[in-house]
XYZ file of C-alpha atoms in Angstrom:
292
model
C 7.078 -5.440 -40.821
C 8.140 -7.784 -37.962
C 5.570 -8.714 -35.368
C 5.988 -7.124 -31.917
C 7.420 -9.412 -29.231
C 6.207 -9.613 -25.644
C 8.051 -10.683 -22.505
C 6.342 -13.098 -20.122
C 7.578 -13.315 -16.515
C 6.438 -16.323 -14.419
C 6.625 -14.584 -11.026
C 7.070 -16.685 -7.891
C 8.668 -19.971 -9.024
C 6.897 -22.015 -6.339
C 3.543 -20.492 -7.253
C 1.048 -20.715 -10.076
C 2.955 -18.481 -12.490
C 5.030 -21.180 -14.219
C 1.852 -23.270 -14.597
C 0.071 -20.344 -16.264
C 2.944 -19.827 -18.710
C 2.836 -23.474 -19.701
C -0.940 -23.576 -20.019
C -0.829 -20.456 -22.190
C 1.646 -22.104 -24.538
C -0.775 -24.907 -25.376
C -2.375 -22.515 -27.877
C -0.611 -20.574 -30.608
C -0.408 -16.908 -29.665
C -0.833 -14.047 -32.177
C 2.603 -12.598 -31.332
C 5.998 -13.995 -30.298
C 5.874 -14.491 -26.530
C 9.197 -14.875 -24.695
C 9.101 -16.477 -21.245
C 11.912 -15.031 -19.144
C 12.328 -17.921 -16.761
C 14.363 -20.894 -15.727
C 14.214 -23.382 -18.568
C 14.782 -26.257 -16.137
C 11.938 -25.027 -13.907
C 9.460 -24.912 -16.800
C 10.480 -28.348 -18.069
C 10.169 -29.861 -14.599
C 6.801 -28.193 -13.971
C 5.495 -29.378 -17.356
C 6.431 -32.918 -16.391
C 4.711 -32.556 -13.009
C 1.555 -31.277 -14.697
C 1.615 -33.922 -17.412
C 1.921 -31.310 -20.158
C 3.786 -32.006 -23.385
C 5.313 -28.564 -23.949
C 8.382 -28.041 -26.089
C 10.802 -25.437 -24.742
C 12.608 -23.405 -27.414
C 15.685 -21.537 -26.088
C 16.146 -17.972 -27.331
C 18.517 -15.149 -26.432
C 18.816 -11.397 -26.760
C 20.918 -11.691 -29.927
C 18.511 -13.992 -31.796
C 14.875 -13.103 -31.153
C 12.176 -15.048 -32.995
C 10.137 -13.140 -35.559
C 7.030 -15.339 -35.476
C 4.876 -16.899 -32.752
C 5.775 -20.304 -31.365
C 3.582 -23.151 -32.526
C 0.903 -24.504 -30.202
C 2.472 -26.723 -27.560
C 5.789 -24.875 -27.528
C 7.225 -21.915 -25.654
C 10.127 -19.568 -26.321
C 12.287 -19.280 -23.188
C 15.095 -16.850 -22.371
C 16.797 -18.967 -19.745
C 17.211 -17.211 -16.398
C 18.852 -19.390 -13.721
C 17.176 -20.159 -10.422
C 19.133 -19.498 -7.260
C 17.756 -22.510 -5.368
C 15.760 -25.665 -6.145
C 11.999 -25.207 -6.292
C 9.254 -27.268 -4.695
C 5.756 -26.232 -5.814
C 3.853 -24.559 -3.007
C 6.930 -24.047 -0.811
C 8.268 -20.488 -0.721
C 12.026 -19.974 -0.556
C 13.518 -16.521 -0.025
C 16.670 -17.714 -1.805
C 14.837 -17.299 -5.113
C 13.790 -13.696 -4.490
C 16.725 -12.513 -6.595
C 15.639 -14.800 -9.425
C 12.176 -13.229 -9.464
C 13.649 -9.732 -9.697
C 16.114 -10.872 -12.384
C 13.215 -11.927 -14.602
C 11.429 -8.609 -14.072
C 14.595 -6.627 -14.709
C 15.339 -8.486 -17.940
C 11.780 -7.958 -19.143
C 11.681 -4.293 -18.173
C 15.036 -3.464 -19.698
C 14.061 -5.402 -22.805
C 11.051 -3.121 -23.169
C 13.171 -0.011 -22.652
C 15.702 -1.247 -25.240
C 12.982 -1.905 -27.791
C 13.299 -5.705 -27.830
C 9.802 -6.144 -26.394
C 6.619 -4.195 -27.067
C 5.393 -4.941 -23.544
C 5.639 -7.324 -20.628
C 3.065 -9.681 -19.128
C 3.578 -10.625 -15.499
C 2.405 -13.614 -13.486
C 1.927 -13.237 -9.692
C 4.860 -12.637 -7.365
C 4.901 -13.108 -3.588
C 5.808 -9.752 -2.069
C 6.321 -11.143 1.424
C 9.030 -13.662 0.565
C 10.932 -11.029 -1.437
C 10.891 -8.709 1.564
C 11.963 -11.579 3.829
C 15.046 -11.874 1.623
C 15.982 -8.330 2.649
C 14.842 -6.708 -0.610
C 12.457 -3.762 -0.381
C 9.626 -4.622 -2.773
C 6.010 -3.490 -2.723
C 4.816 -4.672 -6.135
C 5.283 -4.757 -9.895
C 3.983 -1.209 -10.265
C 6.516 0.370 -7.945
C 9.337 -1.847 -9.223
C 8.720 -0.720 -12.805
C 8.552 2.909 -11.734
C 12.025 2.618 -10.226
C 13.409 0.599 -13.139
C 12.181 3.124 -15.699
C 13.078 6.100 -13.471
C 9.525 7.303 -13.913
C 8.138 9.876 -11.523
C 4.729 8.244 -11.447
C 3.132 5.035 -12.639
C -0.518 4.176 -12.284
C -2.033 0.809 -11.438
C -5.285 0.147 -13.257
C -7.226 -3.100 -13.189
C -9.688 -3.833 -15.945
C -12.394 -6.411 -16.500
C -15.442 -6.519 -18.720
C -17.512 -3.419 -17.955
C -15.216 -1.838 -15.357
C -11.800 -0.176 -15.111
C -10.428 0.956 -11.753
C -7.251 3.031 -11.349
C -5.583 3.890 -8.039
C -4.170 7.131 -6.683
C -2.150 5.207 -4.074
C -1.162 1.550 -4.333
C 0.536 -0.630 -1.742
C 0.503 1.558 1.337
C -0.607 0.904 4.909
C -4.022 2.452 5.412
C -2.659 4.837 8.054
C -0.403 6.450 5.409
C -2.977 6.929 2.651
C -4.385 10.351 3.525
C -0.958 11.981 3.712
C 0.005 10.433 0.373
C -2.949 11.993 -1.464
C -1.363 15.296 -2.376
C -2.473 17.691 -5.078
C 0.628 16.827 -7.101
C 0.083 13.059 -6.924
C -3.626 13.286 -7.698
C -3.005 15.522 -10.691
C -0.260 13.288 -12.094
C -2.327 10.125 -11.714
C -5.416 11.707 -13.252
C -3.474 13.025 -16.238
C -1.830 9.636 -16.860
C -5.146 7.812 -16.588
C -6.853 10.243 -18.965
C -4.000 10.062 -21.491
C -3.963 6.256 -21.551
C -7.725 6.022 -21.943
C -7.395 8.279 -24.968
C -4.262 6.779 -26.520
C -4.442 3.096 -25.564
C -8.177 2.489 -25.276
C -9.319 4.775 -28.102
C -11.684 6.878 -25.974
C -11.553 10.466 -27.286
C -13.273 12.050 -24.261
C -13.129 9.546 -21.400
C -15.496 10.089 -18.480
C -13.779 9.341 -15.167
C -15.605 8.956 -11.863
C -13.467 9.944 -8.881
C -13.974 8.499 -5.393
C -13.748 10.603 -2.308
C -11.326 9.467 0.367
C -13.609 9.596 3.398
C -17.017 8.015 4.085
C -19.740 9.948 2.225
C -16.943 11.865 0.476
C -16.274 13.721 3.712
C -19.889 14.689 4.494
C -19.214 18.356 3.768
C -16.067 18.352 5.902
C -17.597 16.684 8.951
C -15.924 13.334 8.174
C -12.653 14.681 6.820
C -11.502 17.667 4.784
C -9.381 15.988 2.083
C -12.221 16.295 -0.426
C -12.581 20.037 0.237
C -8.918 20.928 0.520
C -7.229 18.592 -1.998
C -9.469 16.509 -4.230
C -12.173 18.923 -5.422
C -9.806 21.876 -6.161
C -7.557 19.568 -8.173
C -10.444 18.096 -10.153
C -11.891 21.527 -10.817
C -8.601 22.789 -12.231
C -8.361 19.773 -14.549
C -11.981 20.212 -15.639
C -11.094 23.706 -16.835
C -8.528 22.011 -19.117
C -11.246 19.839 -20.630
C -10.963 16.586 -18.649
C -14.337 14.964 -17.989
C -14.135 14.255 -14.262
C -17.064 13.550 -11.957
C -16.625 13.689 -8.200
C -15.465 13.311 -5.602
C -18.278 10.814 -5.075
C -18.973 8.566 -2.065
C -17.324 5.237 -2.850
C -20.123 3.232 -1.232
C -22.638 4.399 -3.860
C -20.347 5.113 -6.814
C -20.026 1.427 -7.747
C -23.653 1.031 -8.776
C -25.117 0.514 -12.266
C -26.603 4.016 -12.290
C -23.118 5.535 -12.224
C -20.993 2.858 -13.897
C -23.031 2.597 -17.089
C -22.000 6.142 -17.977
C -18.279 6.039 -17.116
C -15.073 4.811 -18.744
C -13.016 4.401 -15.582
C -13.159 4.885 -11.823
C -10.310 6.557 -9.955
C -10.115 5.205 -6.401
C -8.043 6.811 -3.675
C -6.531 3.616 -2.282
C -6.061 -0.085 -2.987
C -8.919 -1.628 -1.011
C -11.389 1.099 -1.893
C -11.669 0.130 -5.560
C -10.156 -3.292 -6.109
C -12.571 -5.407 -4.008
C -15.395 -4.289 -6.295
C -13.456 -4.977 -9.473
C -12.306 -8.394 -8.278
C -15.811 -9.314 -7.201
C -17.021 -8.404 -10.684
C -14.214 -10.018 -12.651
C -12.118 -12.361 -10.518
C -10.194 -14.617 -12.876
C -11.082 -12.393 -15.831
C -9.327 -9.141 -14.891
C -5.936 -7.793 -15.877
C -3.623 -5.334 -14.133
C -2.416 -2.612 -16.509
C 0.603 -0.513 -15.471
C 0.354 2.949 -16.958
C 3.633 4.860 -17.308
C 3.609 8.609 -16.811
C 4.990 10.829 -19.535
C 3.819 14.321 -18.658
C 5.077 16.203 -15.581
C 2.934 18.391 -13.394
């Protein structure tokens, strides 16, 4: 049986992504890893970094069936749209960044890749190019025509998923609807079962407001939206605890007995996770399958 292949996108060409791809290729990987990137960019960056990395061109009609040897990297050449200087952003290459993501995403949908691994992009420079872009998660949702995707970051000892992702803080409360919360919770539960092998995952759910609303005195979202939704899902057998005050949820007393935390918004949950595992955390995009 052939080994599964994975797509690797280098993200912002002037950033650290190409460096990470090259550094990764110094060791032999367990599966074929295909960098979807400018071949010239990777060769130039390897020279700048003093790395002896052999670039092996591949294409969609001749995929490799075994991992590249240490010190070499499979590359599906994707042309840049402007020259690159490390550390200097150029909006002219925004289209190149999205081309790499599109090739990787469509490759997954077509069955060529078992998954995609993404290096950092720069959202601001893509938007400055006149392209509406708020992140990998939302881009993949649109590409796959999926009603809902879930962003979850994981590090050793902690997983944090988000109900809302890249939104201005002033828009968060209105975005936390019963429908969205239910979809996100179902997707998170299903992936913990299917992908992480947890038969009955225990999920701690943050409240939106300080002190989880303080009985309605600091906001009524917990009373009117969050708790009724969680209670309905509990009746279906999901192990959900909350809504809990976020300022005390992230303590050993609670975390040692949970499999994931569901935060209401980006900066409610991710500062804690990144403090715990900065440099050793991964962003997992969970694709929704069931509809509410």
